[in-house]
């Protein structure tokens, strides 16, 4: 899993690590970062020395001091808790995103249905307007005046273009049917 950042509680970290040397701080931070990204640490001194970027001999000297920050071999209590919290938040956000998408689709469908019932189809308006316009048309004038005669007057309300229907998958239709019954 890609985890590009990790929380670091500076006060807690400094309170727990005041006894470490600068090199031990670096090694511990590298161990924590590896643990955050991979979810575990190997129980192999050669690999751990590579992770900490220390010569094997130096790593073996630092190991007892650094291992005190871990339990059951190389498990880290705080990072495990933060990883669990991140997973819970991620799942909640994914679930909310799904619900938002379905809610948005339902809202669009309701608006679409409501607009169909409020306005007669555009063909009926155009047909009525064309018949009235052709009955009152004065053919002795230019084409421009003919076009103006065919446009409905401003006070009769503007003609709305009808939108094409939204394609709905069978899964969404079934879901909507279950939710609205």
PDB file of C-alpha atoms in Angstrom:
ATOM      1  CA  UNK A   1       0.000   0.000   0.000  1.00  0.00           C
ATOM      2  CA  UNK A   2       1.230   3.482  -0.840  1.00  0.00           C
ATOM      3  CA  UNK A   3       1.613   5.541   2.328  1.00  0.00           C
ATOM      4  CA  UNK A   4       3.353   8.771   1.338  1.00  0.00           C
ATOM      5  CA  UNK A   5       3.171  10.353   4.806  1.00  0.00           C
ATOM      6  CA  UNK A   6       3.021   9.242   8.423  1.00  0.00           C
ATOM      7  CA  UNK A   7       2.061  11.043  11.605  1.00  0.00           C
ATOM      8  CA  UNK A   8       4.893  11.888  13.970  1.00  0.00           C
ATOM      9  CA  UNK A   9       3.977  13.159  17.412  1.00  0.00           C
ATOM     10  CA  UNK A  10       7.081  15.210  18.086  1.00  0.00           C
ATOM     11  CA  UNK A  11       6.466  15.720  21.818  1.00  0.00           C
ATOM     12  CA  UNK A  12       5.942  12.005  22.410  1.00  0.00           C
ATOM     13  CA  UNK A  13       8.902  11.086  20.224  1.00  0.00           C
ATOM     14  CA  UNK A  14      11.317  13.465  21.968  1.00  0.00           C
ATOM     15  CA  UNK A  15       9.995  12.450  25.399  1.00  0.00           C
ATOM     16  CA  UNK A  16      10.678   8.770  24.670  1.00  0.00           C
ATOM     17  CA  UNK A  17      14.009   9.140  22.853  1.00  0.00           C
ATOM     18  CA  UNK A  18      15.946  11.712  24.877  1.00  0.00           C
ATOM     19  CA  UNK A  19      18.629   9.132  25.702  1.00  0.00           C
ATOM     20  CA  UNK A  20      19.470   8.273  22.061  1.00  0.00           C
ATOM     21  CA  UNK A  21      22.539   9.480  20.217  1.00  0.00           C
ATOM     22  CA  UNK A  22      22.123  11.321  16.916  1.00  0.00           C
ATOM     23  CA  UNK A  23      22.956   8.169  14.948  1.00  0.00           C
ATOM     24  CA  UNK A  24      20.447   6.157  16.999  1.00  0.00           C
ATOM     25  CA  UNK A  25      17.753   8.769  16.303  1.00  0.00           C
ATOM     26  CA  UNK A  26      18.422   8.389  12.586  1.00  0.00           C
ATOM     27  CA  UNK A  27      18.324   4.593  12.796  1.00  0.00           C
ATOM     28  CA  UNK A  28      15.099   4.608  14.827  1.00  0.00           C
ATOM     29  CA  UNK A  29      13.381   7.027  12.441  1.00  0.00           C
ATOM     30  CA  UNK A  30      14.424   4.907   9.446  1.00  0.00           C
ATOM     31  CA  UNK A  31      13.048   1.806  11.188  1.00  0.00           C
ATOM     32  CA  UNK A  32       9.755   3.603  11.883  1.00  0.00           C
ATOM     33  CA  UNK A  33       9.484   4.820   8.295  1.00  0.00           C
ATOM     34  CA  UNK A  34      10.159   1.350   6.904  1.00  0.00           C
ATOM     35  CA  UNK A  35       7.584  -0.111   9.303  1.00  0.00           C
ATOM     36  CA  UNK A  36       5.029   2.512   8.228  1.00  0.00           C
ATOM     37  CA  UNK A  37       5.498   1.799   4.526  1.00  0.00           C
ATOM     38  CA  UNK A  38       5.775  -2.000   4.722  1.00  0.00           C
ATOM     39  CA  UNK A  39       3.722  -2.782   7.851  1.00  0.00           C
ATOM     40  CA  UNK A  40       6.529  -4.838   9.377  1.00  0.00           C
ATOM     41  CA  UNK A  41      10.237  -5.136   9.974  1.00  0.00           C
ATOM     42  CA  UNK A  42      12.314  -8.211   9.217  1.00  0.00           C
ATOM     43  CA  UNK A  43      13.946 -10.061  12.094  1.00  0.00           C
ATOM     44  CA  UNK A  44      17.294 -10.231  10.341  1.00  0.00           C
ATOM     45  CA  UNK A  45      20.286  -8.139  11.396  1.00  0.00           C
ATOM     46  CA  UNK A  46      21.689  -7.819   7.879  1.00  0.00           C
ATOM     47  CA  UNK A  47      18.393  -6.446   6.536  1.00  0.00           C
ATOM     48  CA  UNK A  48      17.904  -4.194   9.556  1.00  0.00           C
ATOM     49  CA  UNK A  49      21.408  -2.774   9.135  1.00  0.00           C
ATOM     50  CA  UNK A  50      20.549  -1.984   5.497  1.00  0.00           C
ATOM     51  CA  UNK A  51      17.263  -0.318   6.517  1.00  0.00           C
ATOM     52  CA  UNK A  52      19.080   1.827   9.099  1.00  0.00           C
ATOM     53  CA  UNK A  53      22.002   2.459   6.695  1.00  0.00           C
ATOM     54  CA  UNK A  54      24.450   1.395   9.399  1.00  0.00           C
ATOM     55  CA  UNK A  55      27.383  -0.991   9.107  1.00  0.00           C
ATOM     56  CA  UNK A  56      26.412  -4.403  10.494  1.00  0.00           C
ATOM     57  CA  UNK A  57      28.807  -4.059  13.457  1.00  0.00           C
ATOM     58  CA  UNK A  58      27.325  -0.659  14.436  1.00  0.00           C
ATOM     59  CA  UNK A  59      23.793  -1.984  13.984  1.00  0.00           C
ATOM     60  CA  UNK A  60      24.524  -4.892  16.317  1.00  0.00           C
ATOM     61  CA  UNK A  61      25.735  -2.399  18.960  1.00  0.00           C
ATOM     62  CA  UNK A  62      22.571  -0.259  18.620  1.00  0.00           C
ATOM     63  CA  UNK A  63      20.109  -3.128  18.353  1.00  0.00           C
ATOM     64  CA  UNK A  64      19.360  -3.651  22.089  1.00  0.00           C
ATOM     65  CA  UNK A  65      18.705   0.068  22.607  1.00  0.00           C
ATOM     66  CA  UNK A  66      16.467   0.370  19.539  1.00  0.00           C
ATOM     67  CA  UNK A  67      14.637  -2.893  20.115  1.00  0.00           C
ATOM     68  CA  UNK A  68      13.319  -1.470  23.403  1.00  0.00           C
ATOM     69  CA  UNK A  69      10.929   0.664  21.293  1.00  0.00           C
ATOM     70  CA  UNK A  70       9.378  -2.461  19.795  1.00  0.00           C
ATOM     71  CA  UNK A  71       7.573  -5.508  21.217  1.00  0.00           C
ATOM     72  CA  UNK A  72       7.202  -9.150  20.098  1.00  0.00           C
ATOM     73  CA  UNK A  73      10.339  -8.905  18.017  1.00  0.00           C
ATOM     74  CA  UNK A  74       9.836  -5.893  15.763  1.00  0.00           C
ATOM     75  CA  UNK A  75       6.217  -4.787  16.260  1.00  0.00           C
ATOM     76  CA  UNK A  76       5.569  -1.116  17.009  1.00  0.00           C
ATOM     77  CA  UNK A  77       2.527  -0.311  19.134  1.00  0.00           C
ATOM     78  CA  UNK A  78       2.036   3.337  18.085  1.00  0.00           C
ATOM     79  CA  UNK A  79       2.520   2.706  14.362  1.00  0.00           C
ATOM     80  CA  UNK A  80       0.157  -0.293  14.462  1.00  0.00           C
ATOM     81  CA  UNK A  81      -2.502   1.931  16.086  1.00  0.00           C
ATOM     82  CA  UNK A  82      -1.979   4.681  13.485  1.00  0.00           C
ATOM     83  CA  UNK A  83      -2.151   2.166  10.616  1.00  0.00           C
ATOM     84  CA  UNK A  84      -5.426   0.769  12.014  1.00  0.00           C
ATOM     85  CA  UNK A  85      -6.809   4.308  12.365  1.00  0.00           C
ATOM     86  CA  UNK A  86      -5.775   5.172   8.795  1.00  0.00           C
ATOM     87  CA  UNK A  87      -7.485   2.015   7.499  1.00  0.00           C
ATOM     88  CA  UNK A  88     -10.728   2.844   9.361  1.00  0.00           C
ATOM     89  CA  UNK A  89     -10.762   6.414   8.033  1.00  0.00           C
ATOM     90  CA  UNK A  90     -10.004   5.236   4.511  1.00  0.00           C
ATOM     91  CA  UNK A  91     -12.871   2.714   4.605  1.00  0.00           C
ATOM     92  CA  UNK A  92     -15.287   5.333   5.972  1.00  0.00           C
ATOM     93  CA  UNK A  93     -14.313   7.770   3.223  1.00  0.00           C
ATOM     94  CA  UNK A  94     -14.724   5.118   0.533  1.00  0.00           C
ATOM     95  CA  UNK A  95     -18.154   4.226   1.906  1.00  0.00           C
ATOM     96  CA  UNK A  96     -19.189   7.884   2.073  1.00  0.00           C
ATOM     97  CA  UNK A  97     -17.998   8.383  -1.489  1.00  0.00           C
ATOM     98  CA  UNK A  98     -20.130   5.476  -2.649  1.00  0.00           C
ATOM     99  CA  UNK A  99     -23.165   6.809  -0.832  1.00  0.00           C
ATOM    100  CA  UNK A 100     -22.539  10.279  -2.216  1.00  0.00           C
ATOM    101  CA  UNK A 101     -22.419   8.933  -5.754  1.00  0.00           C
ATOM    102  CA  UNK A 102     -25.670   7.027  -5.336  1.00  0.00           C
ATOM    103  CA  UNK A 103     -27.330   9.999  -3.637  1.00  0.00           C
ATOM    104  CA  UNK A 104     -26.191  12.269  -6.423  1.00  0.00           C
ATOM    105  CA  UNK A 105     -27.601   9.901  -9.049  1.00  0.00           C
ATOM    106  CA  UNK A 106     -30.915   9.718  -7.183  1.00  0.00           C
ATOM    107  CA  UNK A 107     -31.113  13.507  -6.949  1.00  0.00           C
ATOM    108  CA  UNK A 108     -30.449  13.854 -10.695  1.00  0.00           C
ATOM    109  CA  UNK A 109     -33.136  11.267 -11.446  1.00  0.00           C
ATOM    110  CA  UNK A 110     -35.674  13.083  -9.235  1.00  0.00           C
ATOM    111  CA  UNK A 111     -34.919  16.413 -10.915  1.00  0.00           C
ATOM    112  CA  UNK A 112     -35.231  14.804 -14.313  1.00  0.00           C
ATOM    113  CA  UNK A 113     -38.614  13.283 -13.443  1.00  0.00           C
ATOM    114  CA  UNK A 114     -39.886  16.524 -11.927  1.00  0.00           C
ATOM    115  CA  UNK A 115     -38.891  18.552 -14.980  1.00  0.00           C
ATOM    116  CA  UNK A 116     -40.671  16.115 -17.308  1.00  0.00           C
ATOM    117  CA  UNK A 117     -43.975  16.587 -15.492  1.00  0.00           C
ATOM    118  CA  UNK A 118     -43.753  20.388 -15.156  1.00  0.00           C
ATOM    119  CA  UNK A 119     -43.079  21.221 -18.797  1.00  0.00           C
ATOM    120  CA  UNK A 120     -44.886  19.787 -21.789  1.00  0.00           C
ATOM    121  CA  UNK A 121     -42.619  18.226 -24.381  1.00  0.00           C
ATOM    122  CA  UNK A 122     -40.886  20.762 -26.592  1.00  0.00           C
ATOM    123  CA  UNK A 123     -42.568  19.380 -29.742  1.00  0.00           C
ATOM    124  CA  UNK A 124     -45.979  20.405 -28.427  1.00  0.00           C
ATOM    125  CA  UNK A 125     -44.808  23.953 -27.786  1.00  0.00           C
ATOM    126  CA  UNK A 126     -43.032  24.184 -31.113  1.00  0.00           C
ATOM    127  CA  UNK A 127     -46.022  22.711 -32.979  1.00  0.00           C
ATOM    128  CA  UNK A 128     -48.482  25.148 -31.413  1.00  0.00           C
ATOM    129  CA  UNK A 129     -46.167  28.132 -31.931  1.00  0.00           C
ATOM    130  CA  UNK A 130     -45.501  27.188 -35.557  1.00  0.00           C
ATOM    131  CA  UNK A 131     -49.190  26.862 -36.346  1.00  0.00           C
ATOM    132  CA  UNK A 132     -49.943  30.271 -34.792  1.00  0.00           C
ATOM    133  CA  UNK A 133     -46.979  31.843 -36.546  1.00  0.00           C
ATOM    134  CA  UNK A 134     -47.864  30.485 -39.973  1.00  0.00           C
ATOM    135  CA  UNK A 135     -51.502  31.609 -39.589  1.00  0.00           C
ATOM    136  CA  UNK A 136     -50.386  35.173 -38.786  1.00  0.00           C
ATOM    137  CA  UNK A 137     -47.397  35.278 -41.136  1.00  0.00           C
ATOM    138  CA  UNK A 138     -47.072  38.193 -43.517  1.00  0.00           C
ATOM    139  CA  UNK A 139     -45.256  36.782 -46.548  1.00  0.00           C
ATOM    140  CA  UNK A 140     -44.702  40.191 -48.127  1.00  0.00           C
ATOM    141  CA  UNK A 141     -41.794  40.942 -45.771  1.00  0.00           C
ATOM    142  CA  UNK A 142     -38.211  39.692 -45.644  1.00  0.00           C
ATOM    143  CA  UNK A 143     -37.176  36.356 -44.166  1.00  0.00           C
ATOM    144  CA  UNK A 144     -36.043  38.138 -41.003  1.00  0.00           C
ATOM    145  CA  UNK A 145     -39.554  39.286 -40.197  1.00  0.00           C
ATOM    146  CA  UNK A 146     -40.819  35.749 -40.788  1.00  0.00           C
ATOM    147  CA  UNK A 147     -38.317  34.406 -38.270  1.00  0.00           C
ATOM    148  CA  UNK A 148     -39.354  37.042 -35.747  1.00  0.00           C
ATOM    149  CA  UNK A 149     -43.003  36.152 -36.190  1.00  0.00           C
ATOM    150  CA  UNK A 150     -42.238  32.502 -35.413  1.00  0.00           C
ATOM    151  CA  UNK A 151     -40.435  33.161 -32.134  1.00  0.00           C
ATOM    152  CA  UNK A 152     -42.814  33.150 -29.164  1.00  0.00           C
ATOM    153  CA  UNK A 153     -43.341  36.467 -27.376  1.00  0.00           C
ATOM    154  CA  UNK A 154     -41.170  37.063 -24.284  1.00  0.00           C
ATOM    155  CA  UNK A 155     -44.114  37.147 -21.883  1.00  0.00           C
ATOM    156  CA  UNK A 156     -45.329  33.636 -22.875  1.00  0.00           C
ATOM    157  CA  UNK A 157     -42.300  32.015 -21.219  1.00  0.00           C
ATOM    158  CA  UNK A 158     -39.145  30.702 -22.749  1.00  0.00           C
ATOM    159  CA  UNK A 159     -39.126  27.293 -24.327  1.00  0.00           C
ATOM    160  CA  UNK A 160     -36.792  24.931 -22.461  1.00  0.00           C
ATOM    161  CA  UNK A 161     -34.666  22.434 -24.286  1.00  0.00           C
ATOM    162  CA  UNK A 162     -35.323  18.962 -23.010  1.00  0.00           C
ATOM    163  CA  UNK A 163     -32.301  17.055 -21.750  1.00  0.00           C
ATOM    164  CA  UNK A 164     -31.623  13.526 -22.866  1.00  0.00           C
ATOM    165  CA  UNK A 165     -32.512  10.911 -20.277  1.00  0.00           C
ATOM    166  CA  UNK A 166     -29.759   9.653 -17.964  1.00  0.00           C
ATOM    167  CA  UNK A 167     -28.761   6.074 -18.650  1.00  0.00           C
ATOM    168  CA  UNK A 168     -29.137   4.050 -15.456  1.00  0.00           C
ATOM    169  CA  UNK A 169     -27.486   0.691 -14.908  1.00  0.00           C
ATOM    170  CA  UNK A 170     -29.651  -2.225 -13.843  1.00  0.00           C
ATOM    171  CA  UNK A 171     -27.751  -2.369 -10.531  1.00  0.00           C
ATOM    172  CA  UNK A 172     -28.550   1.273  -9.740  1.00  0.00           C
ATOM    173  CA  UNK A 173     -32.188   0.826 -10.768  1.00  0.00           C
ATOM    174  CA  UNK A 174     -32.492  -2.208  -8.469  1.00  0.00           C
ATOM    175  CA  UNK A 175     -30.820  -0.302  -5.637  1.00  0.00           C
ATOM    176  CA  UNK A 176     -33.153   2.672  -6.102  1.00  0.00           C
ATOM    177  CA  UNK A 177     -36.174   0.373  -6.177  1.00  0.00           C
ATOM    178  CA  UNK A 178     -35.105  -1.229  -2.885  1.00  0.00           C
ATOM    179  CA  UNK A 179     -34.415   2.138  -1.240  1.00  0.00           C
ATOM    180  CA  UNK A 180     -37.680   3.779  -2.312  1.00  0.00           C
ATOM    181  CA  UNK A 181     -40.013   0.860  -1.495  1.00  0.00           C
TER     182      UNK A 181
END
